[in-house]
Short mmCIF file of N, CA and C and ligand atoms in Angstrom, two decimals:
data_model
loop_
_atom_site.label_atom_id
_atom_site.label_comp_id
_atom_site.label_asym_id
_atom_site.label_seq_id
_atom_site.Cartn_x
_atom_site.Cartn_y
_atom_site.Cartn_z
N UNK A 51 -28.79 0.11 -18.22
CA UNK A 51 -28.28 0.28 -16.86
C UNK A 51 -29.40 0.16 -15.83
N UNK A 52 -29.45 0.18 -14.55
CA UNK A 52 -29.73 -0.47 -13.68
C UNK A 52 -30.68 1.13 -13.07
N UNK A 53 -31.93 1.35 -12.31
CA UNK A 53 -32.61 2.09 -12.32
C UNK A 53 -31.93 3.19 -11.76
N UNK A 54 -31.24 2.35 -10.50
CA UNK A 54 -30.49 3.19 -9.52
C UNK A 54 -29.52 4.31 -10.13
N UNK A 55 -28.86 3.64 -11.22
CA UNK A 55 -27.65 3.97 -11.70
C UNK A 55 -28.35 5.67 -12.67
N UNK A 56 -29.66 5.15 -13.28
CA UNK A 56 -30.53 6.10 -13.94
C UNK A 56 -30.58 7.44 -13.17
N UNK A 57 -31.41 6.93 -12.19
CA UNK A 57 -31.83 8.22 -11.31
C UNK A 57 -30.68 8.75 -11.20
N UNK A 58 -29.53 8.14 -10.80
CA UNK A 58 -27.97 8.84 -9.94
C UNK A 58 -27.72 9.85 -11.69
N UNK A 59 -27.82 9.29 -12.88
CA UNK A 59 -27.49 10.57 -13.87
C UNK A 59 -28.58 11.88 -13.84
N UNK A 60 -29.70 11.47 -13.82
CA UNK A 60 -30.80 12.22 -14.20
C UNK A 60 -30.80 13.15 -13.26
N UNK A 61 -30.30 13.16 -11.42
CA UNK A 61 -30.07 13.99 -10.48
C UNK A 61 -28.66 14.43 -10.93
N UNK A 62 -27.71 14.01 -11.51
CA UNK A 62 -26.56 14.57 -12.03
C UNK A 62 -26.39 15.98 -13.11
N UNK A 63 -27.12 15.01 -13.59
CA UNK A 63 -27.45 16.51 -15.18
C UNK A 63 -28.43 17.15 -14.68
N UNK A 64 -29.06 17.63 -13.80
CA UNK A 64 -30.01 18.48 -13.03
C UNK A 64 -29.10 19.48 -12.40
N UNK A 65 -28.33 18.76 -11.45
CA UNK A 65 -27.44 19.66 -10.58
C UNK A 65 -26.09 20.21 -11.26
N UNK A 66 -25.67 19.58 -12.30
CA UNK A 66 -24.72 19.91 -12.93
C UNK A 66 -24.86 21.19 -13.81
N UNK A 67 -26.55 20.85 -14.74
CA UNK A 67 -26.60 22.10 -15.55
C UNK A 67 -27.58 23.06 -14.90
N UNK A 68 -27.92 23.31 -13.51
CA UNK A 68 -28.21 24.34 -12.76
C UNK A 68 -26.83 24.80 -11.62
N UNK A 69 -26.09 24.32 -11.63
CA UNK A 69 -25.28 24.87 -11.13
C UNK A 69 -24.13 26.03 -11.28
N UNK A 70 -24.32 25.29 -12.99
CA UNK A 70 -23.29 26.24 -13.81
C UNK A 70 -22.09 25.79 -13.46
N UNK A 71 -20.96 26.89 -13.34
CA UNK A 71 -19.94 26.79 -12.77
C UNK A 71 -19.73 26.62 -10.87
N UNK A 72 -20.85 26.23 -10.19
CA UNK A 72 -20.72 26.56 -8.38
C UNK A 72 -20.08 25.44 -8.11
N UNK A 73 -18.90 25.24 -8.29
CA UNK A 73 -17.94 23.47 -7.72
C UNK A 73 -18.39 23.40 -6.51
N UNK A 74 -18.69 24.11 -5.33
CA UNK A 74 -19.20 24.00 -4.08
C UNK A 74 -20.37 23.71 -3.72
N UNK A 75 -21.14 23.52 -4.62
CA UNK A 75 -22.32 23.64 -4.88
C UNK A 75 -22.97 21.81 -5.55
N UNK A 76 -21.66 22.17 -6.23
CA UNK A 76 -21.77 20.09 -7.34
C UNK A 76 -21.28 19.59 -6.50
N UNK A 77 -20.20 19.92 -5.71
CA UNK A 77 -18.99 18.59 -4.71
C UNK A 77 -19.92 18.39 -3.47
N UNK A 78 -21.14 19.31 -2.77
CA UNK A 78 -21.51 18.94 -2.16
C UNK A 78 -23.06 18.22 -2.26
N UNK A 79 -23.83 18.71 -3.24
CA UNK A 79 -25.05 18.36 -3.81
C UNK A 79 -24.49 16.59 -3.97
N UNK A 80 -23.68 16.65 -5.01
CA UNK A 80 -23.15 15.71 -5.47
C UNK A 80 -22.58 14.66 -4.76
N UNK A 81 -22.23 15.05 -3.89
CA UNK A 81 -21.32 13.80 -2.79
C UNK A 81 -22.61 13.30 -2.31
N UNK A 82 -23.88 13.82 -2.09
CA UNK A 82 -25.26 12.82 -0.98
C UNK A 82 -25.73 11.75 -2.49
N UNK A 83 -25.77 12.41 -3.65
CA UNK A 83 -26.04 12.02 -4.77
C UNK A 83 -25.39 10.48 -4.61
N UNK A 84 -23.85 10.47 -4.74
CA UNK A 84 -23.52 9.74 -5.18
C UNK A 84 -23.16 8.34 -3.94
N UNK A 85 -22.85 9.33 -2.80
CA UNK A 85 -23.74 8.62 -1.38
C UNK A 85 -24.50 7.50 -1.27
N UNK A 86 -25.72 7.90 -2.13
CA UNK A 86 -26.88 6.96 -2.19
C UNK A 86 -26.82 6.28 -3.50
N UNK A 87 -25.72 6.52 -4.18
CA UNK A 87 -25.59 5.63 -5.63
C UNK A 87 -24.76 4.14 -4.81
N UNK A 88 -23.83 4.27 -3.79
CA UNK A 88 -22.97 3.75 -3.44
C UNK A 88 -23.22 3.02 -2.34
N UNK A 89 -24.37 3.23 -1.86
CA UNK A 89 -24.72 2.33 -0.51
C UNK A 89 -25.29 0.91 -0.85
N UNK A 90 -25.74 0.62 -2.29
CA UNK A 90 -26.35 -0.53 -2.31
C UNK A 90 -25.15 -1.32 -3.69
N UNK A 91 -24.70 -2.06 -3.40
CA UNK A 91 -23.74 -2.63 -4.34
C UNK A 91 -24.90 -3.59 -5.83
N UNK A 92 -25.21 -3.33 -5.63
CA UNK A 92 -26.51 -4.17 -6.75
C UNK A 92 -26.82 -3.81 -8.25
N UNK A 93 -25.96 -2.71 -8.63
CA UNK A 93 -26.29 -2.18 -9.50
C UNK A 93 -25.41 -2.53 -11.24
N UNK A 94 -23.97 -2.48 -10.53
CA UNK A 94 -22.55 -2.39 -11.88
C UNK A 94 -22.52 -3.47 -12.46
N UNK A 95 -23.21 -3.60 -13.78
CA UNK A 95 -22.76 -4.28 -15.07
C UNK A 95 -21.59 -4.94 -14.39
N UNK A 96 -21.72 -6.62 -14.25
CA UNK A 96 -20.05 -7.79 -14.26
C UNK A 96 -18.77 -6.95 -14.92
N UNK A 97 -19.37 -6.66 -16.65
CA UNK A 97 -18.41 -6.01 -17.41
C UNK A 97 -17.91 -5.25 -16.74
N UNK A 98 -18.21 -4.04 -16.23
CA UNK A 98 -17.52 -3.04 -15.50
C UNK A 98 -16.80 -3.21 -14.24
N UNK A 99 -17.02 -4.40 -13.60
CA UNK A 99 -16.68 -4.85 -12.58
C UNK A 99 -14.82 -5.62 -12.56
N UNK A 100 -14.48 -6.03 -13.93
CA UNK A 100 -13.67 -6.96 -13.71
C UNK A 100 -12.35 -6.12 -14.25
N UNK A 101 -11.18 -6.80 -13.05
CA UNK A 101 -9.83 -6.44 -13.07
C UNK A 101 -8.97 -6.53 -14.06
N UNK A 102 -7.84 -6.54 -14.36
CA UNK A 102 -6.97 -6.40 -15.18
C UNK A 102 -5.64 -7.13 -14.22
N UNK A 103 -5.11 -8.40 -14.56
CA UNK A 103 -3.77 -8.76 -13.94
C UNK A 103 -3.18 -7.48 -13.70
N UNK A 104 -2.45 -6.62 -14.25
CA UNK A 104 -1.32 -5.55 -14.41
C UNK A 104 -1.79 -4.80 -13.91
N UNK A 105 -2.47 -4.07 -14.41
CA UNK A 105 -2.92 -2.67 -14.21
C UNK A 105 -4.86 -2.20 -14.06
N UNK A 106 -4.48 -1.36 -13.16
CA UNK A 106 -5.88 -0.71 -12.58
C UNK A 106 -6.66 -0.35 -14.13
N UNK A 107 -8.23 -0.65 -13.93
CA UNK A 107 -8.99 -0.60 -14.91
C UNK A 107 -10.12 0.85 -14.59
N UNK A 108 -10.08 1.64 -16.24
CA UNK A 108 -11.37 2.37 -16.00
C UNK A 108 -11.99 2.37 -16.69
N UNK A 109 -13.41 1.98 -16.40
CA UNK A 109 -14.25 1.67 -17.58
C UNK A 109 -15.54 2.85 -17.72
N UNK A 110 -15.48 3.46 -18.78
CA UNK A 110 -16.31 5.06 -18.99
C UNK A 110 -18.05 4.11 -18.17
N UNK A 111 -19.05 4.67 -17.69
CA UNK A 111 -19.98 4.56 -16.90
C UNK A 111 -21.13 5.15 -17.86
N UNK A 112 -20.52 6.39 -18.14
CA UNK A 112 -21.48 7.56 -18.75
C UNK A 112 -20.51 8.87 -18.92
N UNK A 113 -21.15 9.66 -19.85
CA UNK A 113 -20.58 10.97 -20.28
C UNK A 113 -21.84 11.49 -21.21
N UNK A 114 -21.92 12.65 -20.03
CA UNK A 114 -22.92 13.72 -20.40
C UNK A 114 -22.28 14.18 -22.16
N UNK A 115 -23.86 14.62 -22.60
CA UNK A 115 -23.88 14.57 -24.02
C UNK A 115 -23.02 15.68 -24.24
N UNK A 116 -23.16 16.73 -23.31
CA UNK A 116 -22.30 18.20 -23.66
C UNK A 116 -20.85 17.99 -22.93
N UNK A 117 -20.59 16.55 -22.31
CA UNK A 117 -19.37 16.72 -22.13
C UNK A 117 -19.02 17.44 -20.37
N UNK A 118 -20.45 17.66 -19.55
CA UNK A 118 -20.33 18.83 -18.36
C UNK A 118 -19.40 17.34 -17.33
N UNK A 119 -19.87 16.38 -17.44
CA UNK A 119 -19.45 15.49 -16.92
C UNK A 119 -19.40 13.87 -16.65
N UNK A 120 -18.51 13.18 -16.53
CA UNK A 120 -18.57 11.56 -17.12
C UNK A 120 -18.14 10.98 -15.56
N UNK A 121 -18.80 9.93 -15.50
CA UNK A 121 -18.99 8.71 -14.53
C UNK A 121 -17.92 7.48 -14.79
N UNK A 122 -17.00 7.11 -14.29
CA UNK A 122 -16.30 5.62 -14.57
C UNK A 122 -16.10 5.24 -13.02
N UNK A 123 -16.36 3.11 -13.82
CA UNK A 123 -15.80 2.61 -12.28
C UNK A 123 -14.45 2.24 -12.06
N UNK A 124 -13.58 2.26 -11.50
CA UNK A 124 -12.21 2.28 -11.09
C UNK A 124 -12.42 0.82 -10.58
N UNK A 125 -11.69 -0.09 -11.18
CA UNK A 125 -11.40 -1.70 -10.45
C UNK A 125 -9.80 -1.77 -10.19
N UNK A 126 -9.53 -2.21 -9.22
CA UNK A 126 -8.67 -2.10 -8.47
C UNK A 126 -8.01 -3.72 -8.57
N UNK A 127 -7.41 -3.97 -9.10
CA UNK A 127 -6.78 -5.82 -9.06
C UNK A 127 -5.90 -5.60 -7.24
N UNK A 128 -5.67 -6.67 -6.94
CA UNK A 128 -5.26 -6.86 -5.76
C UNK A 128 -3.99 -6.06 -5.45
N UNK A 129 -3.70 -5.03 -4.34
CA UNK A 129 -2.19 -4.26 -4.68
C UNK A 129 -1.68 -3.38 -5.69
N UNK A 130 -2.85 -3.12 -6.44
CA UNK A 130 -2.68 -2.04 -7.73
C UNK A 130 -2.76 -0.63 -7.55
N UNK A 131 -2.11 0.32 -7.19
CA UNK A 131 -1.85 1.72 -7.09
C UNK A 131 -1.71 2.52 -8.29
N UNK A 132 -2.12 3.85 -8.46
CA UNK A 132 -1.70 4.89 -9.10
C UNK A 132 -0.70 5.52 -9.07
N UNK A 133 -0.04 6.39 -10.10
CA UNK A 133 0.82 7.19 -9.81
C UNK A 133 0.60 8.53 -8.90
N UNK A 134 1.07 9.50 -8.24
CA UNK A 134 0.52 10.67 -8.04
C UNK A 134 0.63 11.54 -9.31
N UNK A 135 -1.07 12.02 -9.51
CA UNK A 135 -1.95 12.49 -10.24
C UNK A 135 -2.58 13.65 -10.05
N UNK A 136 -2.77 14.68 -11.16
CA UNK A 136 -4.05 15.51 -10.86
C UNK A 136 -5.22 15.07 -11.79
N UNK A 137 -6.63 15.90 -11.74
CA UNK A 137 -7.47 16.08 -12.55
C UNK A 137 -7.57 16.77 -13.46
N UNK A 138 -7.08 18.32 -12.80
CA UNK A 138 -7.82 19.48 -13.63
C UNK A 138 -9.35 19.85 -13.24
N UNK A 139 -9.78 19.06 -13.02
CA UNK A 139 -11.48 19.76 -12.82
C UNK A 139 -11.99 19.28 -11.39
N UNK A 140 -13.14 19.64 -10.90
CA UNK A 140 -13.68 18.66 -10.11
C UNK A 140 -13.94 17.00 -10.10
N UNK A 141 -14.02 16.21 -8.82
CA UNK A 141 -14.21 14.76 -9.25
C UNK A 141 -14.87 14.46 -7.71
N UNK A 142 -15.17 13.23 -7.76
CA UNK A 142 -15.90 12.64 -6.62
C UNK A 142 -16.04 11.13 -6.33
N UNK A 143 -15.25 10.42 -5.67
CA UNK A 143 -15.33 9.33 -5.64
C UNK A 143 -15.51 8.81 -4.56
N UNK A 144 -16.37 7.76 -5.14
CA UNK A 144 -17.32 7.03 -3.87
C UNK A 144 -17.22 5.54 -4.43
N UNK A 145 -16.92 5.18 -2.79
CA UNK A 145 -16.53 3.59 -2.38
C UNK A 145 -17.56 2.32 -2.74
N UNK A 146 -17.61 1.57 -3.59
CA UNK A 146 -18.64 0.74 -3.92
C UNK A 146 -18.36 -0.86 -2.96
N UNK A 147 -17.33 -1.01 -3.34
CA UNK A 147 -16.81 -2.58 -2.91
C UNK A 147 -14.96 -2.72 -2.49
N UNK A 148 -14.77 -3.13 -1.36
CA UNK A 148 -13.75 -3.49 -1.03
C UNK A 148 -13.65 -1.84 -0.25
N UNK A 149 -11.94 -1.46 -0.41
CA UNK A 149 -11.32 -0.44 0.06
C UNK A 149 -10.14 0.02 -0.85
N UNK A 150 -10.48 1.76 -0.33
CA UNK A 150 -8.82 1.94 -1.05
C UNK A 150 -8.40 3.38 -0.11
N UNK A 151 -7.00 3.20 -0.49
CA UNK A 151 -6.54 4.28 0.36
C UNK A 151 -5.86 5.61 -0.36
N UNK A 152 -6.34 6.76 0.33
CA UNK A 152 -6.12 7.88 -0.82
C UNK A 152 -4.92 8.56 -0.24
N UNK A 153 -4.05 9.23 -0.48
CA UNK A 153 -2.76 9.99 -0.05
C UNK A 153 -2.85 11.35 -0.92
N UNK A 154 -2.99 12.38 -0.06
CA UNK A 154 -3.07 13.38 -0.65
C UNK A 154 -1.26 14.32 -1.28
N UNK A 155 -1.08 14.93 -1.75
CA UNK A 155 0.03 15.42 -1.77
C UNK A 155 -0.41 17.10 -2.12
N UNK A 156 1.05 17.84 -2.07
CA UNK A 156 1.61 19.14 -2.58
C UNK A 156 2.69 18.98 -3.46
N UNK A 157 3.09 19.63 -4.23
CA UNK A 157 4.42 19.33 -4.98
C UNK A 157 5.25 20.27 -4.46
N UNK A 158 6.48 19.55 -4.48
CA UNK A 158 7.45 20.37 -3.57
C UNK A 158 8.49 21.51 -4.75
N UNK A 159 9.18 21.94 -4.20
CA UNK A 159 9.99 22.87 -5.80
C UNK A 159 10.53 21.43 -6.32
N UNK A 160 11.04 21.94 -7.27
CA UNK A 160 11.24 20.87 -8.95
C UNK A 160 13.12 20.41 -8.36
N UNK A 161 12.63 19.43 -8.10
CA UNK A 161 13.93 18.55 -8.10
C UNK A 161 14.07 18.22 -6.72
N UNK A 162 12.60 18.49 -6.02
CA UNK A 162 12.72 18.26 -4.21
C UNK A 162 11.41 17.40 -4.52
N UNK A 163 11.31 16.36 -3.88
CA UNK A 163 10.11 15.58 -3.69
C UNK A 163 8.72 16.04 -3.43
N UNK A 164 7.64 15.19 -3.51
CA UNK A 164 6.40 15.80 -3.53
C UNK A 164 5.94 15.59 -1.92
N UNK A 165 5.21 16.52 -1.00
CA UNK A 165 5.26 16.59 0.01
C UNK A 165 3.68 15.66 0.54
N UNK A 166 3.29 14.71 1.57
CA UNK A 166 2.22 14.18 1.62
C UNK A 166 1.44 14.67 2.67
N UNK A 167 0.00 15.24 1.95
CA UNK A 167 -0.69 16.04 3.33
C UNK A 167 -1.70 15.19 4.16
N UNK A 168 -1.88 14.20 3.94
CA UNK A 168 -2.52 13.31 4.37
C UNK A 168 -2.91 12.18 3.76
N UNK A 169 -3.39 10.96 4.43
CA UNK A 169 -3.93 10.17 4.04
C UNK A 169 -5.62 9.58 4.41
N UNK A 170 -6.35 9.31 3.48
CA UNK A 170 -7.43 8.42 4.13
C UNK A 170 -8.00 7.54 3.60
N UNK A 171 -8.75 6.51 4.30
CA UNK A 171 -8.90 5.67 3.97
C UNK A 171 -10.58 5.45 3.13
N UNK A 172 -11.11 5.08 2.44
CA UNK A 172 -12.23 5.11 1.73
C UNK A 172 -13.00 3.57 2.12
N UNK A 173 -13.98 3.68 2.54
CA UNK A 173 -14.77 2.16 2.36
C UNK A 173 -16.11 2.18 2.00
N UNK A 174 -16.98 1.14 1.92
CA UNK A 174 -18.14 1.28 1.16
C UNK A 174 -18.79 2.24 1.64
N UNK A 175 -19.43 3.22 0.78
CA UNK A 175 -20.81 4.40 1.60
C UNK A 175 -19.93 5.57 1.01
N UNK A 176 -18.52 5.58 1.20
CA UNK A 176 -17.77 7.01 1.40
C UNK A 176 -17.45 7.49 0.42
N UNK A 177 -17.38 8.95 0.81
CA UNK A 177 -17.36 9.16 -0.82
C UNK A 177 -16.22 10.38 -0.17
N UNK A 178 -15.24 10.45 -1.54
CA UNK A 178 -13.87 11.59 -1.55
C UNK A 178 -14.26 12.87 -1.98
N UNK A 179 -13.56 14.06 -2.34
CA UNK A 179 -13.70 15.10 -3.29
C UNK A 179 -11.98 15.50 -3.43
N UNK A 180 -12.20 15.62 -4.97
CA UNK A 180 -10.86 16.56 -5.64
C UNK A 180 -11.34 17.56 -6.18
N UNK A 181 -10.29 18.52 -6.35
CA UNK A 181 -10.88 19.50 -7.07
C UNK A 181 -9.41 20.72 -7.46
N UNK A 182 -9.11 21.32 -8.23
CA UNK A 182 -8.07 22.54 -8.44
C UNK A 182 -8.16 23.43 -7.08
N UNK A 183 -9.56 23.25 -6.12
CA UNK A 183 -9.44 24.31 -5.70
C UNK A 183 -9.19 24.02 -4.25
N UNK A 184 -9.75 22.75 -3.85
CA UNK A 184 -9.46 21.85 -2.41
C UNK A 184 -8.52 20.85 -2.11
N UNK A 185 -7.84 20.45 -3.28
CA UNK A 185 -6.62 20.17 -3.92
C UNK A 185 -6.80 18.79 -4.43
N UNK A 186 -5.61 19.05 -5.29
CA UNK A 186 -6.21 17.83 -6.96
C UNK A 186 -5.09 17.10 -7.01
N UNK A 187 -4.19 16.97 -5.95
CA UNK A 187 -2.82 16.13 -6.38
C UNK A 187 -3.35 15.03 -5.42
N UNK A 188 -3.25 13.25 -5.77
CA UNK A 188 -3.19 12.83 -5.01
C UNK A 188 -2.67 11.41 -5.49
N UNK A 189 -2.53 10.62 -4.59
CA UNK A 189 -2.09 8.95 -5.54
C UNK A 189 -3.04 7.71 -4.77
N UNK A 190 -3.74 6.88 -5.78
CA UNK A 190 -4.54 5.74 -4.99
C UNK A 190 -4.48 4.69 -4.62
N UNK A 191 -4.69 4.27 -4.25
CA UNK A 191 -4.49 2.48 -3.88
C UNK A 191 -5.42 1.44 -3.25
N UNK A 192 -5.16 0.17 -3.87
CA UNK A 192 -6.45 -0.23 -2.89
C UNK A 192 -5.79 -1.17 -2.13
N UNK A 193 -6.91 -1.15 -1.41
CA UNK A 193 -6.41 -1.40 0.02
C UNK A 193 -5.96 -2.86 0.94
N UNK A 194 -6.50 -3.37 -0.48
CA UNK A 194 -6.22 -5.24 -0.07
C UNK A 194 -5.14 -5.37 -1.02
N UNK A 195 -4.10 -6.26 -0.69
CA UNK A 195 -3.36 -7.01 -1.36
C UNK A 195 -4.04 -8.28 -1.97
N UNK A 196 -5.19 -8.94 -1.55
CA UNK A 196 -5.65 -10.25 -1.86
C UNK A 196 -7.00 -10.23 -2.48
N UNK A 197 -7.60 -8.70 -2.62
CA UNK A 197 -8.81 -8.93 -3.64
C UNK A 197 -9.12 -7.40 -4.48
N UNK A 198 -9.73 -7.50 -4.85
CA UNK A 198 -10.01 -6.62 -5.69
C UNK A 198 -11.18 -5.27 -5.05
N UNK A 199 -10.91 -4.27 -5.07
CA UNK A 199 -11.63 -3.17 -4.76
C UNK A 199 -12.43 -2.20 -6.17
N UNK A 200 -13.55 -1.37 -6.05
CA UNK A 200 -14.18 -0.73 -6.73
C UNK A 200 -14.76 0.59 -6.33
N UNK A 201 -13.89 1.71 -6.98
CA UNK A 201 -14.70 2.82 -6.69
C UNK A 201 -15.52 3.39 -7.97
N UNK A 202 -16.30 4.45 -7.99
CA UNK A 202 -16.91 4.53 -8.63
C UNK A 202 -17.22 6.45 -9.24
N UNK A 203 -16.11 7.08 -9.91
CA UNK A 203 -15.40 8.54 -9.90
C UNK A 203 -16.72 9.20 -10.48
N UNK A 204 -16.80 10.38 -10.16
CA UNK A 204 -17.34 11.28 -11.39
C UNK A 204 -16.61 12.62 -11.17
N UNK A 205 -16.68 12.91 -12.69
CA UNK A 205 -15.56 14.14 -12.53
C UNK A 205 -16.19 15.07 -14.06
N UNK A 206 -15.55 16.38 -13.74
CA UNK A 206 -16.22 17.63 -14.46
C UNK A 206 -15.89 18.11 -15.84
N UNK A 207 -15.86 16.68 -16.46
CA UNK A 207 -15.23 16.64 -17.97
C UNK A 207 -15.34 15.33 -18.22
N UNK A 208 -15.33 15.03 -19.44
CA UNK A 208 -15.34 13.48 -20.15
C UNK A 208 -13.43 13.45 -19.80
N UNK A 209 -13.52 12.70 -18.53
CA UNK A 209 -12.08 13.01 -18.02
C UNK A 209 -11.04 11.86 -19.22
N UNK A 210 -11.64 10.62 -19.75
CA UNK A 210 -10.89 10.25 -20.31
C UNK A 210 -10.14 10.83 -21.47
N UNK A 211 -10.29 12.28 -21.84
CA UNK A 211 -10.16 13.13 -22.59
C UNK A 211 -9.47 14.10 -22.27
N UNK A 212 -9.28 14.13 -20.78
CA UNK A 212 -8.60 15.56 -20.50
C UNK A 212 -6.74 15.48 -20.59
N UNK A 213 -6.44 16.74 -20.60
CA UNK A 213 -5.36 16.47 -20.72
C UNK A 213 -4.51 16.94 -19.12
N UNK A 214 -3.67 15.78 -18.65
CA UNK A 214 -3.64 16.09 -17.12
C UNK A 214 -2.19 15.95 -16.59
N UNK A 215 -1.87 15.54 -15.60
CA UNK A 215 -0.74 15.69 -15.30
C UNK A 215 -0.13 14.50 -14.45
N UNK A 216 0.79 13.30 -14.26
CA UNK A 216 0.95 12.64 -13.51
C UNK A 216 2.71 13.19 -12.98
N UNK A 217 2.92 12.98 -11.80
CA UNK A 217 4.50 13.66 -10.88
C UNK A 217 5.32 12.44 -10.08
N UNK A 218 6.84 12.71 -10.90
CA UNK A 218 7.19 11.84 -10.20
C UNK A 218 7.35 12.14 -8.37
N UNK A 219 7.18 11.15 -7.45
CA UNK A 219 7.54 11.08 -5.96
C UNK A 219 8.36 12.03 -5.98
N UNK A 220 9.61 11.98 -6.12
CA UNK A 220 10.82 12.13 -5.80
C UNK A 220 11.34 13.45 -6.16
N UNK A 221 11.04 13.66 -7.03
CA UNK A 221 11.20 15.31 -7.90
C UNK A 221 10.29 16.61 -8.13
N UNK A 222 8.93 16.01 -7.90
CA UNK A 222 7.65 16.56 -8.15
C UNK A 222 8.13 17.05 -10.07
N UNK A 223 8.56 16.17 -10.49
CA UNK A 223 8.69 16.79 -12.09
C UNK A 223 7.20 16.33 -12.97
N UNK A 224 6.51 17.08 -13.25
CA UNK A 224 5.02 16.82 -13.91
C UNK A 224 5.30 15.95 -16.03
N UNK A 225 4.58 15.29 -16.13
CA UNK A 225 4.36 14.53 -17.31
C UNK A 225 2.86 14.80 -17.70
N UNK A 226 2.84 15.08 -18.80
CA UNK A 226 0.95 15.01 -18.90
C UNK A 226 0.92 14.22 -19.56
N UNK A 227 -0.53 13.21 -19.21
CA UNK A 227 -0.92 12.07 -19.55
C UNK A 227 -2.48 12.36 -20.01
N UNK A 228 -3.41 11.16 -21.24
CA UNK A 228 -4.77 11.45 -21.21
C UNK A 228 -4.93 9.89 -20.66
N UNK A 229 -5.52 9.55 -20.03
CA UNK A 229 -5.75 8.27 -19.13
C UNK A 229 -6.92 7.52 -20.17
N UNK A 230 -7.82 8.23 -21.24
CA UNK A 230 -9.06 7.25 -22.18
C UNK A 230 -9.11 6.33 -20.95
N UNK A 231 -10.26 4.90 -21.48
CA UNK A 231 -10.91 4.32 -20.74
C UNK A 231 -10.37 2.76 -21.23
N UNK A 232 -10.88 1.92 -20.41
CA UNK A 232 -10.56 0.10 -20.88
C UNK A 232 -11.87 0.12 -21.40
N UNK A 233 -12.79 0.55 -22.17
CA UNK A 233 -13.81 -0.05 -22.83
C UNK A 233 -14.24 1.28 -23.80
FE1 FE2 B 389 -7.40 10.58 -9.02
#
């Protein structure tokens, strides 16, 4: 991997395993971290870079040896959205290439739709935060219909492993899903 990409773990597993448990502490340390991982596009392996006709691609980046936390880049094919989703843990995503647009939600009672608390928009430099505790429901999208976008997540578990939750719109009725990786 690419030096940049180095340093961005080596300040990761620093702040991660001195932090302990302080999510306020990682989401914000962590967001300048990954800030400056994200300002220079020069870094992501082609491999990691490329779309999928159908469906949105995630390709694992890295995953700390103990598991505290794993890196993937999110490629976005043209018009490709998520379902609304949680995590479970903390996460942090920052804008590498193109755009995408984030929609936050609440779930409404069970058999009433899921309620939307906002939306925003993400572009290169910017970086998001989820979390159980600042809220973890949300659905993604990117933001071009005609090219392909790239963000670049880290989150507080080898997330392709976790076990999580995706809701339909309409009902807020929850499904748990493990999302693993395209590589
Ligand atoms: Fe998400």
């Amino acid at each position: 991997m690419h030096p940049s990409f180095n340093e961005f773990i080596n300040k990761m597993t620093q702040l991660v395993s001195s932090a302990k448990n302080d999510e306020e502490k990682i989401l914000s340390q962590g967001e300048r971290f990954l800030a400056d991982l994200v300002a220079q596009d020069n870094w992501l392996p082609e491999e990691f870079a490329k779309p999928h006709p159908d469906y949105y691609q995630q390709y694992l980046l890295y995953s700390a040896p103990d598991k505290s936390f794993s890196v993937v880049s999110f490629v976005w094919g043209p018009g490709q959205s998520t379902p609304v989703h949680d995590h479970t843990v903390w996460g942090l995503i920052g804008m590498l290439r193109g755009s995408e647009i984030e929609e936050s939600y609440k779930l409404g009672d069970l058999g009433q739709p899921v309620k939307k608390l906002g939306t925003q928009q993400l572009n290169p430099g910017d970086v998001g935060k989820v979390s159980p505790t600042i809220g973890d429901i949300h659905k993604v999208s990117n933001a071009y219909d005609d090219r392909v976008s790239i963000s670049i997540h880290v989150y507080g578990a080898d997330i392709g492993e976790v076990s999580r939750h995706v809701f339909n719109e309409n009902t807020s009725e929850s499904k748990t899903f493990i999302s693993g990786y395209a590589n």
